[in-house]
Tab-separated table of C-alpha atoms in Angstrom:
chain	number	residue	atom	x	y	z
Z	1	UNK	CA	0.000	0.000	0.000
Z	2	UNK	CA	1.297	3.167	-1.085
Z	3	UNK	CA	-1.387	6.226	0.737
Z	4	UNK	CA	1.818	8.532	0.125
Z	5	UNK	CA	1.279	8.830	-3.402
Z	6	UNK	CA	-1.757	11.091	-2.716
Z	7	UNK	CA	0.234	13.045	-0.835
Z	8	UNK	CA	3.217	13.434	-3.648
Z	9	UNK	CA	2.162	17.387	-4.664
Z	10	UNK	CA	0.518	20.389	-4.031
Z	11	UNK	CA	-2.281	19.651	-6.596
Z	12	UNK	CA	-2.838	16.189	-4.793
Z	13	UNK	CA	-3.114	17.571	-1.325
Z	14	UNK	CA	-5.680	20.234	-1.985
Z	15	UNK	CA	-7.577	17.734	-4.265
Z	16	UNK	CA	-7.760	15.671	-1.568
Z	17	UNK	CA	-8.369	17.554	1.258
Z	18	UNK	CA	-11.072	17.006	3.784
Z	19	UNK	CA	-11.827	19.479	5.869
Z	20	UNK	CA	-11.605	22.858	4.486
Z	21	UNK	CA	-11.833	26.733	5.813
Z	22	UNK	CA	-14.646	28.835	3.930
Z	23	UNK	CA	-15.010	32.459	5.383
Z	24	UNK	CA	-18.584	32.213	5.993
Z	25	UNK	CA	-18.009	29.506	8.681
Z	26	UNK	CA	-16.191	32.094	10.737
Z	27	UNK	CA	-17.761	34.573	12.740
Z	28	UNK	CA	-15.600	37.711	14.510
Z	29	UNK	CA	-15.974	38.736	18.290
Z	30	UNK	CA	-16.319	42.707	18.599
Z	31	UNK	CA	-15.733	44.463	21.618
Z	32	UNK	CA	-17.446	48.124	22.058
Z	33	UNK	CA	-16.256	50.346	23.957
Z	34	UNK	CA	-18.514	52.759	25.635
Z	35	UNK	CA	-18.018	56.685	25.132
Z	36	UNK	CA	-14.623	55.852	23.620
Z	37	UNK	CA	-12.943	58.277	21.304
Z	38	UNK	CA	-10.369	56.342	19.790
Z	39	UNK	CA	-10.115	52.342	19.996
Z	40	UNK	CA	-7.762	51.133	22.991
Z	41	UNK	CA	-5.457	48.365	22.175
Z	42	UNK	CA	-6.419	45.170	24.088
Z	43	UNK	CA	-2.889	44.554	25.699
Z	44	UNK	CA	-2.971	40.461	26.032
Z	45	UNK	CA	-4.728	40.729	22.591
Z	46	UNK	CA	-2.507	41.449	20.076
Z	47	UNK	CA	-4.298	43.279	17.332
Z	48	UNK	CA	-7.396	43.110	18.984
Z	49	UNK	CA	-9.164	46.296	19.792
Z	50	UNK	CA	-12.165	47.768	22.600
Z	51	UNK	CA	-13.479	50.176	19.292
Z	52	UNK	CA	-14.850	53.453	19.355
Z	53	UNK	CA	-17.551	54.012	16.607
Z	54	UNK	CA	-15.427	54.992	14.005
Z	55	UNK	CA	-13.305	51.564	14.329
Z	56	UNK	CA	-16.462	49.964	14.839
Z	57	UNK	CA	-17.769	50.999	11.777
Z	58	UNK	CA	-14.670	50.546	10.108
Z	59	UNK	CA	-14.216	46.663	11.440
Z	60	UNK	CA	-17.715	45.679	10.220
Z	61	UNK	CA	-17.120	46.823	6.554
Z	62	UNK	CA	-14.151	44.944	6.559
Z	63	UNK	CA	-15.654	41.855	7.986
Z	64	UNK	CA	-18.473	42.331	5.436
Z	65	UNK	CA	-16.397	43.137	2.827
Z	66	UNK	CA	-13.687	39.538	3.680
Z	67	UNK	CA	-17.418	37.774	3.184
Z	68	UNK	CA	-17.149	36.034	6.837
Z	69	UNK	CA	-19.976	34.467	8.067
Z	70	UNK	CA	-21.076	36.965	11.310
Z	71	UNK	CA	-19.984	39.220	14.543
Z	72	UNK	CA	-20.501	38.605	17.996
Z	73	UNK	CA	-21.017	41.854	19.624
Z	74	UNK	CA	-19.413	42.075	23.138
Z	75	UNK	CA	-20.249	45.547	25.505
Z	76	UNK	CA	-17.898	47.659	27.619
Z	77	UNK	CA	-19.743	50.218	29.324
Z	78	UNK	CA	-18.773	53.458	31.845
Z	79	UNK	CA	-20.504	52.286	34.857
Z	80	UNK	CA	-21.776	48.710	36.246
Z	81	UNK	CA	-24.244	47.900	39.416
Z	82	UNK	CA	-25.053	45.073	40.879
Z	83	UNK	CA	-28.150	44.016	38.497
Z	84	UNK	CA	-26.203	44.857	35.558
Z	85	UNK	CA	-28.709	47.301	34.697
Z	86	UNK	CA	-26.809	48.566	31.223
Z	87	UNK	CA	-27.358	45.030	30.097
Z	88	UNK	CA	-31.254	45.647	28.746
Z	89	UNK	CA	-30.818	49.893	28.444
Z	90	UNK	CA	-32.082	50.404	24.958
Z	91	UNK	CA	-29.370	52.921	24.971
Z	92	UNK	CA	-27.247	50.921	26.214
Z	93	UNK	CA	-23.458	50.184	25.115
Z	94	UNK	CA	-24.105	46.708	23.654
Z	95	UNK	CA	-27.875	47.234	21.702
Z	96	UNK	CA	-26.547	50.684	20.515
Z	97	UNK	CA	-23.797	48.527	18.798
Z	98	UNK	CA	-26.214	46.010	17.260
Z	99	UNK	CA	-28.393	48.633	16.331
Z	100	UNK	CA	-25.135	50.075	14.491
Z	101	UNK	CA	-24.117	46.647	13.084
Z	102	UNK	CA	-28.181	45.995	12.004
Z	103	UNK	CA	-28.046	49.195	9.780
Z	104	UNK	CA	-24.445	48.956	8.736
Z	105	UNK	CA	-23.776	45.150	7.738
Z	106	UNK	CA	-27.208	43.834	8.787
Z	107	UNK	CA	-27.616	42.023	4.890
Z	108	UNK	CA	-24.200	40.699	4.890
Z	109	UNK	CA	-23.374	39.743	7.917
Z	110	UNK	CA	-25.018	37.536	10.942
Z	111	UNK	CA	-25.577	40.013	13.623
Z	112	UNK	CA	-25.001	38.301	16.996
Z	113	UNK	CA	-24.997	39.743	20.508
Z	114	UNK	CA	-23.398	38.431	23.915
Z	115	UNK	CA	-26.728	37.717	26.228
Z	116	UNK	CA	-24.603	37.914	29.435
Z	117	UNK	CA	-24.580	40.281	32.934
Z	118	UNK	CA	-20.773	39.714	33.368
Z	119	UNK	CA	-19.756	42.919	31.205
Z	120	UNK	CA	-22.477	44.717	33.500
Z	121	UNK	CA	-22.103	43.798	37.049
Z	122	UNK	CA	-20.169	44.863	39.215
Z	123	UNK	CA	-19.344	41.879	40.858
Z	124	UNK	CA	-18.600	40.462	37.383
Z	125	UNK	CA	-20.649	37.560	37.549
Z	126	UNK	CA	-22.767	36.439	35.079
Z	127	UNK	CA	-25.790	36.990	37.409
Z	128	UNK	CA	-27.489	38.362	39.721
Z	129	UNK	CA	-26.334	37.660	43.380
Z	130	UNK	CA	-28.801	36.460	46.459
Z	131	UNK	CA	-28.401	37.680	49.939
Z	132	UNK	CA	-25.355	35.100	50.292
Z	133	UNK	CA	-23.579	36.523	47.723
Z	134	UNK	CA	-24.118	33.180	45.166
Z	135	UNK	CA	-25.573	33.482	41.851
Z	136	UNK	CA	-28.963	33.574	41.859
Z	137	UNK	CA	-30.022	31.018	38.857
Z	138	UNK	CA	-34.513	32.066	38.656
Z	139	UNK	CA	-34.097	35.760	39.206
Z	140	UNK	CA	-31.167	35.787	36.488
Z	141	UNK	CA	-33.427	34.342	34.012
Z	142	UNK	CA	-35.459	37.281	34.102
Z	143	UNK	CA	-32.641	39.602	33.508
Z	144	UNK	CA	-31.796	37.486	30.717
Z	145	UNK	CA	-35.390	37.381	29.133
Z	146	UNK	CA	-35.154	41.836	29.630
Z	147	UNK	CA	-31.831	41.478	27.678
Z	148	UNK	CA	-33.136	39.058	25.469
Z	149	UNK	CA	-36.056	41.288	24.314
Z	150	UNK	CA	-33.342	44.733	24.320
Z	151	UNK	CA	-31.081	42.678	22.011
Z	152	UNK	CA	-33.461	41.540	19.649
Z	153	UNK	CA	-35.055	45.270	19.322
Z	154	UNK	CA	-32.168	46.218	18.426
Z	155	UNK	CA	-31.985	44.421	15.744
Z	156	UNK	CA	-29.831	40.994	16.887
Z	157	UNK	CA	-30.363	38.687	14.767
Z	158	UNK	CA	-28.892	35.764	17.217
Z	159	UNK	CA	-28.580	35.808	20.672
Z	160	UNK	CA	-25.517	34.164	22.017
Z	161	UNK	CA	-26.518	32.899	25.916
Z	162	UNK	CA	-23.677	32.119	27.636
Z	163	UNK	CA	-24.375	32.801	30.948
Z	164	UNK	CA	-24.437	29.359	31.806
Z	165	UNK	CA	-27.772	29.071	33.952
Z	166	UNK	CA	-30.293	26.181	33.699
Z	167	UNK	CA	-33.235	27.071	31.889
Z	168	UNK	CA	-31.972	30.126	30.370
Z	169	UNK	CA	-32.693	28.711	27.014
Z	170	UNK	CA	-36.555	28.183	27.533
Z	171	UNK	CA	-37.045	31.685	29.885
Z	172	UNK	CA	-35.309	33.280	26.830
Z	173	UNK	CA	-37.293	31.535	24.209
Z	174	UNK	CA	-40.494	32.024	26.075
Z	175	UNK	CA	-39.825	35.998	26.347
Z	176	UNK	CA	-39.086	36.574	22.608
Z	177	UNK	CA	-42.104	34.422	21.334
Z	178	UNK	CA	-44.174	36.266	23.686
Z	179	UNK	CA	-43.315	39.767	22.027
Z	180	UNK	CA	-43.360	38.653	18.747
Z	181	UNK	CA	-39.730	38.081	18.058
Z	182	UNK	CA	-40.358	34.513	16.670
Z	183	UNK	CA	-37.261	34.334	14.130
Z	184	UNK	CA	-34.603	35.880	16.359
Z	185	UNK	CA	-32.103	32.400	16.728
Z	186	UNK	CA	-30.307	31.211	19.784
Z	187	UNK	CA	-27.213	30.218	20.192
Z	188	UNK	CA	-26.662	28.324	23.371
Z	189	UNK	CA	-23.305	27.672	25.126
Z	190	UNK	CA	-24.418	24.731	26.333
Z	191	UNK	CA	-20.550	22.972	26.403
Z	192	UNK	CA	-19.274	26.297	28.510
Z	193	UNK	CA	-16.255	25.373	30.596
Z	194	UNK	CA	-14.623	27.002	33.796
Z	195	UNK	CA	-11.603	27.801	31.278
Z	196	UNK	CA	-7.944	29.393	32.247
Z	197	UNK	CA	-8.110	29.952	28.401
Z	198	UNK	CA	-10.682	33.079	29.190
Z	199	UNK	CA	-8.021	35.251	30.889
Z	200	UNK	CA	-7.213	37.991	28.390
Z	201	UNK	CA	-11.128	38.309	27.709
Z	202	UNK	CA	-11.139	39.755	31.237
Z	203	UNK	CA	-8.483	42.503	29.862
Z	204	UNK	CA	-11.001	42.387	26.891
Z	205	UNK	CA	-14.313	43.686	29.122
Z	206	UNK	CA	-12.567	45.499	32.096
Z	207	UNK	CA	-14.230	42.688	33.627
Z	208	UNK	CA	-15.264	42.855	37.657
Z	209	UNK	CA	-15.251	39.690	38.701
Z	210	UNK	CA	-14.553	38.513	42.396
Z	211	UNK	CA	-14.529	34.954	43.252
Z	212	UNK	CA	-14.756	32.023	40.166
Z	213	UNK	CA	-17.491	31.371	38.023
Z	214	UNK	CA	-16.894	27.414	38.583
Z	215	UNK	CA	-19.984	26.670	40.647
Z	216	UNK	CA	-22.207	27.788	36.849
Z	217	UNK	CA	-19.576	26.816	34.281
Z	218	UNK	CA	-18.230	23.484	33.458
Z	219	UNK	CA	-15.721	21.576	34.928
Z	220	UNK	CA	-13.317	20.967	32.709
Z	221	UNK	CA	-12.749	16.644	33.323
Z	222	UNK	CA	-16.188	16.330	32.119
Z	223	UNK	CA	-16.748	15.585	29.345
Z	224	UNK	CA	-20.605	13.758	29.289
Z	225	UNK	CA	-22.164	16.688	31.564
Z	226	UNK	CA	-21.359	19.035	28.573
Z	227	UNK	CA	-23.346	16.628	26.302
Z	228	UNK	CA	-26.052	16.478	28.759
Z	229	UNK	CA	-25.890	20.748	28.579
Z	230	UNK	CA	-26.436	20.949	24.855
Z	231	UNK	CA	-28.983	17.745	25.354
Z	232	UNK	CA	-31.028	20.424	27.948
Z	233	UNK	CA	-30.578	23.160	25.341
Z	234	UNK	CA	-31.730	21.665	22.492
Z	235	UNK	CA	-34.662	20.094	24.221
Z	236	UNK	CA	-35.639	23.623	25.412
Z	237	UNK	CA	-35.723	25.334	22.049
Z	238	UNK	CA	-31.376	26.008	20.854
Z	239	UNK	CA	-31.331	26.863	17.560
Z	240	UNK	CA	-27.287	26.096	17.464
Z	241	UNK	CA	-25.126	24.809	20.645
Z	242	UNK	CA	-21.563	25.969	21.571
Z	243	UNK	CA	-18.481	24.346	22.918
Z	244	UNK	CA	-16.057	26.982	24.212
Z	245	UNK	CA	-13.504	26.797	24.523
Z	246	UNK	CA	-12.393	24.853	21.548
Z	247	UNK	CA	-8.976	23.888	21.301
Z	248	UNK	CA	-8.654	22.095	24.427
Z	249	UNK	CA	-12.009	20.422	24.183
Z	250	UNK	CA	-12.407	18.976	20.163
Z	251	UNK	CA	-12.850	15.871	22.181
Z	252	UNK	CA	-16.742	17.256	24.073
Z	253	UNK	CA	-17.515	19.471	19.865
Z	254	UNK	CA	-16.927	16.193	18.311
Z	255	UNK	CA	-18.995	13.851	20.312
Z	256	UNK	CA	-21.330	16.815	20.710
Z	257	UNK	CA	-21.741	17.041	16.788
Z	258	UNK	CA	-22.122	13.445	16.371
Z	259	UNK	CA	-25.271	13.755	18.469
Z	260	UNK	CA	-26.845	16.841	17.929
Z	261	UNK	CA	-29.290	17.452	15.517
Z	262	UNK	CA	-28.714	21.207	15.491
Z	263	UNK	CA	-25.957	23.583	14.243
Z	264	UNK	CA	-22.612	23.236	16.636
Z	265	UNK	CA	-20.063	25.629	17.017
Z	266	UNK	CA	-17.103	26.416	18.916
Z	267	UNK	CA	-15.042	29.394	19.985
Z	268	UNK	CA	-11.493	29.675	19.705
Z	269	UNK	CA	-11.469	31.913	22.897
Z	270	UNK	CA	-9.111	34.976	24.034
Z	271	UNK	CA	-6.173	32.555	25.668
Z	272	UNK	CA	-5.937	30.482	22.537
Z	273	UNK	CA	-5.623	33.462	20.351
Z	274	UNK	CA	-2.646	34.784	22.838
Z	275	UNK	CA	-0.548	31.955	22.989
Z	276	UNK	CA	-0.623	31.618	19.167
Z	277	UNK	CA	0.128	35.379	18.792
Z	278	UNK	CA	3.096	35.005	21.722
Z	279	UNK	CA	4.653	31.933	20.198
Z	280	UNK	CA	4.726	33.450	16.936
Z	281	UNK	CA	5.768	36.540	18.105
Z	282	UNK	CA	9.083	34.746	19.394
Z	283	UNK	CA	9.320	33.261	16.366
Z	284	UNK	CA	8.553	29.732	17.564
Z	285	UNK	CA	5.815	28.802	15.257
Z	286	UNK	CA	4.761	30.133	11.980
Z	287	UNK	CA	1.628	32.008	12.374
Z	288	UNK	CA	-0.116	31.885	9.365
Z	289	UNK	CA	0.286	27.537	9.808
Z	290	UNK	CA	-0.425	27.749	13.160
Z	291	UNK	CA	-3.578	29.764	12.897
Z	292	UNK	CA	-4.918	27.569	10.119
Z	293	UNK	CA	-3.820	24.605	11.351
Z	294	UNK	CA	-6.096	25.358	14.870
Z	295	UNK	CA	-9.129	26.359	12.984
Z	296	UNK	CA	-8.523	23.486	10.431
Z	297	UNK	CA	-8.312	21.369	13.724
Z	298	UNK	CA	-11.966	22.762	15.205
Z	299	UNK	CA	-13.460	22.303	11.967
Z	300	UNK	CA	-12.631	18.752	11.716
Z	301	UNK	CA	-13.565	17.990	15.064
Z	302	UNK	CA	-17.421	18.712	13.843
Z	303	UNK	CA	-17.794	22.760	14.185
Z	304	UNK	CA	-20.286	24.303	11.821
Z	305	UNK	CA	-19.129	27.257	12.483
Z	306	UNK	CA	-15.881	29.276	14.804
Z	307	UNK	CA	-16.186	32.289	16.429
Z	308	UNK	CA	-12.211	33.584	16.508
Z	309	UNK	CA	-10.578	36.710	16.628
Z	310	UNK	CA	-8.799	35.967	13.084
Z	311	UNK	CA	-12.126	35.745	11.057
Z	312	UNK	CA	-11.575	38.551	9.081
Z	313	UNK	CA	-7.542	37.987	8.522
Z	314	UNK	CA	-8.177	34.437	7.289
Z	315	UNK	CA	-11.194	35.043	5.038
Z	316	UNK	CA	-8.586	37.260	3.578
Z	317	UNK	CA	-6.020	34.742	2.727
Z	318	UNK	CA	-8.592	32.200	1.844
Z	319	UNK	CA	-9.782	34.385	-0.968
């Protein structure tokens, strides 16, 4: 047996190639940064950028224009409280972004929104707290169901909940239906681990947080309770499930996709993006392989779709 010999050139390879890149299978994380005048670097981010509006504006027509698939639209706003109260403000940081991605890109590109209180508490958790300080799951749903119904106002067409409480999916569901937002999508992170991987994200949202978000997020040697997550999600009404992160979980998106009879994605999150950008700015890998080769990698593991920081960069050299 010989398999080498369709491996001999170029021409061969490619022919014979079975998992490919396409832009529109990558979707772009946006961070917005509230009454900013100019965008501020993201320091553990290479490249990466809190944007004013005029960077904003600038990012999406780029991302349009490099035909990628969609942005996730991530808030940074002036002030935070306890409720998160900025979360469902009409005028608030994040649904005056989608309303400014809607109008802009809106036909070309998937306009998604983070359905999350972490950006707006002041505690950083993705919740409201109870009189013991713990996450409160019930009374967070109905934050999430007022940000759910902001969000989609605004012109979101999917709603990424990642907050990581049980039931969100079905309080969520039930609040759009009930207003008459019927064909606004969810995207559920039902696979959502307790990551070290999330740490420049935290640079990313001048996040808040005190304590660990372990007792709502996954921990990460399990690897059947995040099947039984995106199970509960599609069950209550997920129109596409999440693994996040990615990289060091192709083993939980792979048995996930071989099971679920929705849309799965993944998200090659903040720390994965850093080390690739640190290594390569050592000169230790090459980038350009490395970054392919890691989306090539979450791609073959059964993602429909990856939300990564390089989206627009790579539909540019895949062109």
């Amino acid at each position: 047996m010989r398999p080498r010999r369709l491996r001999a050139t170029p021409a061969l390879r490619e022919l014979m190639r079975e998992t490919r890149l396409h832009p529109r299978e990558l979707v772009l994380p946006m961070f917005v940064r509230e009454g900013a005048t100019q965008p501020q670097p993201i320091g553990s981010m290479p490249g990466v950028l809190q944007h004013d509006d005029a960077s904003f504006r600038r990012a999406l027509t780029d991302a349009a224009e490099a035909g990628i698939g969609g942005v996730m639209l991530f808030g940074v706003p002036t002030s935070k409280d306890a409720r998160g109260s900025g979360a469902d403000d009409p005028d608030g940081v994040l649904n005056a972004a989608a309303r400014t991605a809607a109008a802009e890109v809106g036909d070309a590109l998937v306009v998604q929104t983070d359905l999350c209180l972490d950006e707006f508490t002041d505690h950083g958790h993705c919740g409201v707290l109870d009189s013991r300080g713990a996450v409160d799951n019930d009374a967070t749903l109905e934050r999430y169901a007022a940000m759910a119904l902001a969000q989609a106002d605004a012109g979101a067409a999917v709603l990424g909940l990642s907050g990581m409480m049980d039931g969100q999916v079905e309080a969520v569901r039930t609040a759009l239906d009930e207003a008459g937002h019927t064909t606004t999508a969810l995207l559920a992170y039902s696979g959502k681990y307790a990551s070290a991987f999330y740490g420049p994200f935290r640079e990313a949202v001048d996040s808040s947080l005190q304590g660990d978000r372990r007792s709502y997020q996954l921990d990460p040697g399990n690897a059947r309770e995040g099947l039984r997550e995106a199970e509960l999600d599609i069950a209550e009404g997920a129109d596409v499930v999440m693994v996040k992160p990615a990289g060091s979980y192709l083993d939980v998106l792979a048995a996930t996709a071989a099971v679920s009879p929705v849309p799965v994605w993944a998200y090659q999150v903040s720390g994965e993006y850093a080390m690739i950008e640190a290594a390569a700015a050592h000169g230790w890998i090459d980038r350009r392989r490395a970054v392919t080769e890691s989306l090539t990698a979450i791609r073959r593991a059964g993602a429909d779709a990856v939300l990564t920081y390089y989206a627009t960069e790579v539909a540019g050299w895949l062109r």
